[in-house]
């Protein structure tokens, strides 16, 4: 039998395990022009939370009683498609199933000889691209500037902070545990790291860590953490609004700082983006990320949970900060 995970309920607030439905189904049979894929790694990502709501967004919501889907690396285990051979690995937006048929559309071959399979869902996948392109296209950091990154020990944040270091900036990370903060300083070369869960006054902590103010803020979390950073921005600061995980489970409109006066008086730019806005730059960005990895200028970490049935749990754990680096499920 095959295994699949469907959306059972639209969550109210934090997702619960019964918002997901585990089902068994017949093994898929492939037709001419199709491949049979076996899932190797499933990417769980904060943005999937908004797709669980029945609300307008940049992509369609998940449908109730239909399989959820995300970035997946899979092995071709049977092929009736001239473009794919058995034993090849591919990445794509695929359903949360152990086996699935595909006509090949939207699949990208993964070069197993170049980098570990899992990295194609992280540093060499969507999260690495988000960090690189958000920072370079919107943040545009210059050497000597101060860059603050929230969600700094996560998949996007840890890469964004290291890239800002490569670009010669002073980098301050914000994360949710002392272990994560030490890792940012010792492994990733951040200049300072602030534990937002133990800091009594985030505004003071930001001011102490950024004596010259904040030139670029790479924001992964939104909410109160970002309010504390925004009051410290410099003239012509750039605020890269990558994500807002602190409010993804909110059940009412969050109360936040009124940012306009800070933007006006500092002639600052605040811009949201979706990584696919910069799709045309993916090849160059991936070449640069690969080069930095090869030169050991860029490091990455992964939290790998084992077992297909752990996919919903791993996803929910993102909101508890249980991952360091990219959260993945190995099937
Ligand atoms: P991630 O940072 O690896 O994982 C989520 C992390 O968020 C957790 O480990 C946790 O770390 C932190 N977190 C959870 N709840 C929080 C809260 N209430 N307040 C502050 N921090 C909280 O996930 P990711 O995949 O790299 O994504 C990071 C952000 O980028 C997300 O907001 C995501 O939606 C966004 N994103 C945007 C794009 C785009 O195209 N714009 C693409 C990919 C991702 P702590 O232990 O530090 O709390």
PDB file of C-alpha atoms in Angstrom, residues 18-170:
ATOM      1  CA  UNK A  18      -5.640  16.031  13.778  1.00  0.00           C
ATOM      2  CA  UNK A  19      -5.529  18.805  11.171  1.00  0.00           C
ATOM      3  CA  UNK A  20      -3.716  16.161   9.086  1.00  0.00           C
ATOM      4  CA  UNK A  21      -5.135  12.856   7.855  1.00  0.00           C
ATOM      5  CA  UNK A  22      -2.908   9.811   7.295  1.00  0.00           C
ATOM      6  CA  UNK A  23      -4.333   7.516   4.636  1.00  0.00           C
ATOM      7  CA  UNK A  24      -3.353   4.317   2.858  1.00  0.00           C
ATOM      8  CA  UNK A  25      -4.122   3.984  -0.826  1.00  0.00           C
ATOM      9  CA  UNK A  26      -3.318   1.682  -3.727  1.00  0.00           C
ATOM     10  CA  UNK A  27       0.114   1.957  -5.265  1.00  0.00           C
ATOM     11  CA  UNK A  28      -0.015   4.274  -8.313  1.00  0.00           C
ATOM     12  CA  UNK A  29       0.362   2.672 -11.738  1.00  0.00           C
ATOM     13  CA  UNK A  30       2.198   4.712 -14.346  1.00  0.00           C
ATOM     14  CA  UNK A  31       1.185   5.254 -17.950  1.00  0.00           C
ATOM     15  CA  UNK A  32       3.298   5.937 -21.024  1.00  0.00           C
ATOM     16  CA  UNK A  33       5.094   9.273 -20.565  1.00  0.00           C
ATOM     17  CA  UNK A  34       5.144   9.006 -16.754  1.00  0.00           C
ATOM     18  CA  UNK A  35       7.583   8.089 -14.002  1.00  0.00           C
ATOM     19  CA  UNK A  36       7.005   6.503 -10.618  1.00  0.00           C
ATOM     20  CA  UNK A  37       8.690   8.523  -7.877  1.00  0.00           C
ATOM     21  CA  UNK A  38       9.655   7.386  -4.394  1.00  0.00           C
ATOM     22  CA  UNK A  39       9.994  10.239  -1.902  1.00  0.00           C
ATOM     23  CA  UNK A  40      13.427  10.593  -0.268  1.00  0.00           C
ATOM     24  CA  UNK A  41      13.194  13.958   1.566  1.00  0.00           C
ATOM     25  CA  UNK A  42      10.252  16.236   2.329  1.00  0.00           C
ATOM     26  CA  UNK A  43      10.801  19.940   2.992  1.00  0.00           C
ATOM     27  CA  UNK A  44       8.576  21.416   5.685  1.00  0.00           C
ATOM     28  CA  UNK A  45       8.308  25.190   5.506  1.00  0.00           C
ATOM     29  CA  UNK A  46       6.581  27.929   7.508  1.00  0.00           C
ATOM     30  CA  UNK A  47       4.719  29.240   4.428  1.00  0.00           C
ATOM     31  CA  UNK A  48       2.737  25.998   4.242  1.00  0.00           C
ATOM     32  CA  UNK A  49       0.794  27.268   7.259  1.00  0.00           C
ATOM     33  CA  UNK A  50      -0.834  30.024   5.204  1.00  0.00           C
ATOM     34  CA  UNK A  51      -1.805  27.488   2.531  1.00  0.00           C
ATOM     35  CA  UNK A  52      -3.781  25.620   5.202  1.00  0.00           C
ATOM     36  CA  UNK A  53      -6.104  28.656   5.462  1.00  0.00           C
ATOM     37  CA  UNK A  54      -8.876  29.220   2.969  1.00  0.00           C
ATOM     38  CA  UNK A  55      -7.582  32.699   2.143  1.00  0.00           C
ATOM     39  CA  UNK A  56      -6.278  34.497  -0.898  1.00  0.00           C
ATOM     40  CA  UNK A  57      -2.495  34.440  -1.126  1.00  0.00           C
ATOM     41  CA  UNK A  58       0.201  34.237  -3.769  1.00  0.00           C
ATOM     42  CA  UNK A  59      -0.532  30.516  -4.190  1.00  0.00           C
ATOM     43  CA  UNK A  60      -3.794  28.598  -3.915  1.00  0.00           C
ATOM     44  CA  UNK A  61      -4.728  27.116  -0.532  1.00  0.00           C
ATOM     45  CA  UNK A  62      -4.486  23.380   0.098  1.00  0.00           C
ATOM     46  CA  UNK A  63      -7.798  21.643  -0.468  1.00  0.00           C
ATOM     47  CA  UNK A  64      -9.513  19.779   2.338  1.00  0.00           C
ATOM     48  CA  UNK A  65      -9.176  15.989   2.031  1.00  0.00           C
ATOM     49  CA  UNK A  66      -6.546  16.366  -0.687  1.00  0.00           C
ATOM     50  CA  UNK A  67      -2.798  15.631  -0.254  1.00  0.00           C
ATOM     51  CA  UNK A  68      -0.656  18.461   1.020  1.00  0.00           C
ATOM     52  CA  UNK A  69       2.461  19.208  -1.011  1.00  0.00           C
ATOM     53  CA  UNK A  70       5.844  20.919  -0.665  1.00  0.00           C
ATOM     54  CA  UNK A  71       9.379  20.724  -2.017  1.00  0.00           C
ATOM     55  CA  UNK A  72      10.369  17.058  -2.264  1.00  0.00           C
ATOM     56  CA  UNK A  73      13.408  15.113  -3.452  1.00  0.00           C
ATOM     57  CA  UNK A  74      12.410  11.790  -4.969  1.00  0.00           C
ATOM     58  CA  UNK A  75      14.001   8.853  -6.742  1.00  0.00           C
ATOM     59  CA  UNK A  76      12.778   7.614 -10.103  1.00  0.00           C
ATOM     60  CA  UNK A  77      11.927   3.978  -9.376  1.00  0.00           C
ATOM     61  CA  UNK A  78      10.093   3.190 -12.642  1.00  0.00           C
ATOM     62  CA  UNK A  79      10.126   5.113 -15.902  1.00  0.00           C
ATOM     63  CA  UNK A  80       7.965   5.149 -19.015  1.00  0.00           C
ATOM     64  CA  UNK A  81       9.221   8.679 -19.794  1.00  0.00           C
ATOM     65  CA  UNK A  82      12.038   9.200 -22.303  1.00  0.00           C
ATOM     66  CA  UNK A  83      13.540  12.044 -20.225  1.00  0.00           C
ATOM     67  CA  UNK A  84      14.036  10.146 -16.959  1.00  0.00           C
ATOM     68  CA  UNK A  85      15.912   6.979 -16.053  1.00  0.00           C
ATOM     69  CA  UNK A  86      15.455   4.683 -13.089  1.00  0.00           C
ATOM     70  CA  UNK A  87      17.865   5.646 -10.292  1.00  0.00           C
ATOM     71  CA  UNK A  88      17.862   9.372 -11.079  1.00  0.00           C
ATOM     72  CA  UNK A  89      16.846  11.838  -8.375  1.00  0.00           C
ATOM     73  CA  UNK A  90      14.562  14.805  -8.976  1.00  0.00           C
ATOM     74  CA  UNK A  91      13.208  17.748  -7.006  1.00  0.00           C
ATOM     75  CA  UNK A  92       9.831  19.388  -7.399  1.00  0.00           C
ATOM     76  CA  UNK A  93       6.652  20.496  -5.689  1.00  0.00           C
ATOM     77  CA  UNK A  94       5.228  17.062  -4.988  1.00  0.00           C
ATOM     78  CA  UNK A  95       2.468  15.569  -2.893  1.00  0.00           C
ATOM     79  CA  UNK A  96       2.984  14.251   0.610  1.00  0.00           C
ATOM     80  CA  UNK A  97       2.973  10.636  -0.557  1.00  0.00           C
ATOM     81  CA  UNK A  98       5.603   7.918  -0.375  1.00  0.00           C
ATOM     82  CA  UNK A  99       5.041   6.970  -4.031  1.00  0.00           C
ATOM     83  CA  UNK A 100       3.499   9.084  -6.789  1.00  0.00           C
ATOM     84  CA  UNK A 101       3.256   9.147 -10.556  1.00  0.00           C
ATOM     85  CA  UNK A 102       4.438  12.192 -12.480  1.00  0.00           C
ATOM     86  CA  UNK A 103       4.431  13.225 -16.117  1.00  0.00           C
ATOM     87  CA  UNK A 104       7.764  14.986 -15.499  1.00  0.00           C
ATOM     88  CA  UNK A 105       6.392  18.540 -15.566  1.00  0.00           C
ATOM     89  CA  UNK A 106       7.987  20.728 -12.886  1.00  0.00           C
ATOM     90  CA  UNK A 107      10.665  18.157 -12.033  1.00  0.00           C
ATOM     91  CA  UNK A 108      14.326  19.167 -11.932  1.00  0.00           C
ATOM     92  CA  UNK A 109      17.078  16.579 -11.986  1.00  0.00           C
ATOM     93  CA  UNK A 110      19.325  16.662  -8.959  1.00  0.00           C
ATOM     94  CA  UNK A 111      23.053  16.132  -9.365  1.00  0.00           C
ATOM     95  CA  UNK A 112      23.900  13.658  -6.587  1.00  0.00           C
ATOM     96  CA  UNK A 113      27.611  13.923  -7.402  1.00  0.00           C
ATOM     97  CA  UNK A 114      27.735  17.685  -6.704  1.00  0.00           C
ATOM     98  CA  UNK A 115      26.141  18.017  -3.259  1.00  0.00           C
ATOM     99  CA  UNK A 116      24.210  15.932  -0.712  1.00  0.00           C
ATOM    100  CA  UNK A 117      20.627  15.209  -1.778  1.00  0.00           C
ATOM    101  CA  UNK A 118      19.088  17.066   1.154  1.00  0.00           C
ATOM    102  CA  UNK A 119      20.924  20.304   0.360  1.00  0.00           C
ATOM    103  CA  UNK A 120      18.763  20.741  -2.762  1.00  0.00           C
ATOM    104  CA  UNK A 121      15.838  21.498  -0.445  1.00  0.00           C
ATOM    105  CA  UNK A 122      17.881  23.908   1.672  1.00  0.00           C
ATOM    106  CA  UNK A 123      21.010  25.837   0.912  1.00  0.00           C
ATOM    107  CA  UNK A 124      20.927  24.849  -2.793  1.00  0.00           C
ATOM    108  CA  UNK A 125      17.143  25.030  -2.955  1.00  0.00           C
ATOM    109  CA  UNK A 126      14.371  27.450  -2.151  1.00  0.00           C
ATOM    110  CA  UNK A 127      15.727  28.602   1.209  1.00  0.00           C
ATOM    111  CA  UNK A 128      19.266  29.352  -0.044  1.00  0.00           C
ATOM    112  CA  UNK A 129      17.820  31.221  -3.016  1.00  0.00           C
ATOM    113  CA  UNK A 130      15.526  33.216  -0.733  1.00  0.00           C
ATOM    114  CA  UNK A 131      18.421  34.270   1.482  1.00  0.00           C
ATOM    115  CA  UNK A 132      20.699  35.191  -1.418  1.00  0.00           C
ATOM    116  CA  UNK A 133      18.162  36.967  -3.605  1.00  0.00           C
ATOM    117  CA  UNK A 134      16.283  38.737  -0.814  1.00  0.00           C
ATOM    118  CA  UNK A 135      19.534  40.094   0.505  1.00  0.00           C
ATOM    119  CA  UNK A 136      21.207  40.965  -2.783  1.00  0.00           C
ATOM    120  CA  UNK A 137      18.147  42.270  -4.680  1.00  0.00           C
ATOM    121  CA  UNK A 138      16.481  44.225  -1.848  1.00  0.00           C
ATOM    122  CA  UNK A 139      18.915  44.499   1.087  1.00  0.00           C
ATOM    123  CA  UNK A 140      21.890  45.410  -1.135  1.00  0.00           C
ATOM    124  CA  UNK A 141      24.325  45.425   1.802  1.00  0.00           C
ATOM    125  CA  UNK A 142      27.561  47.348   1.449  1.00  0.00           C
ATOM    126  CA  UNK A 143      30.794  46.543   3.262  1.00  0.00           C
ATOM    127  CA  UNK A 144      30.904  48.002   6.771  1.00  0.00           C
ATOM    128  CA  UNK A 145      27.118  48.275   7.116  1.00  0.00           C
ATOM    129  CA  UNK A 146      25.194  46.664   9.973  1.00  0.00           C
ATOM    130  CA  UNK A 147      22.833  43.873   8.960  1.00  0.00           C
ATOM    131  CA  UNK A 148      20.341  42.391  11.426  1.00  0.00           C
ATOM    132  CA  UNK A 149      18.753  39.015  10.673  1.00  0.00           C
ATOM    133  CA  UNK A 150      15.786  37.605  12.617  1.00  0.00           C
ATOM    134  CA  UNK A 151      15.061  33.884  12.565  1.00  0.00           C
ATOM    135  CA  UNK A 152      18.831  33.819  12.240  1.00  0.00           C
ATOM    136  CA  UNK A 153      19.434  30.174  13.143  1.00  0.00           C
ATOM    137  CA  UNK A 154      16.810  28.908  10.707  1.00  0.00           C
ATOM    138  CA  UNK A 155      17.227  27.778   7.111  1.00  0.00           C
ATOM    139  CA  UNK A 156      16.931  31.178   5.411  1.00  0.00           C
ATOM    140  CA  UNK A 157      18.321  33.286   8.259  1.00  0.00           C
ATOM    141  CA  UNK A 158      21.529  31.324   8.776  1.00  0.00           C
ATOM    142  CA  UNK A 159      22.374  31.614   5.083  1.00  0.00           C
ATOM    143  CA  UNK A 160      21.362  35.305   4.842  1.00  0.00           C
ATOM    144  CA  UNK A 161      23.594  36.213   7.795  1.00  0.00           C
ATOM    145  CA  UNK A 162      26.594  34.379   6.392  1.00  0.00           C
ATOM    146  CA  UNK A 163      26.157  36.035   3.003  1.00  0.00           C
ATOM    147  CA  UNK A 164      26.088  39.442   4.710  1.00  0.00           C
ATOM    148  CA  UNK A 165      29.379  38.472   6.412  1.00  0.00           C
ATOM    149  CA  UNK A 166      30.854  37.467   3.046  1.00  0.00           C
ATOM    150  CA  UNK A 167      29.806  40.937   1.812  1.00  0.00           C
ATOM    151  CA  UNK A 168      31.853  42.523   4.598  1.00  0.00           C
ATOM    152  CA  UNK A 169      29.059  43.606   6.948  1.00  0.00           C
ATOM    153  CA  UNK A 170      28.704  43.595  10.704  1.00  0.00           C
TER     154      UNK A 170
END
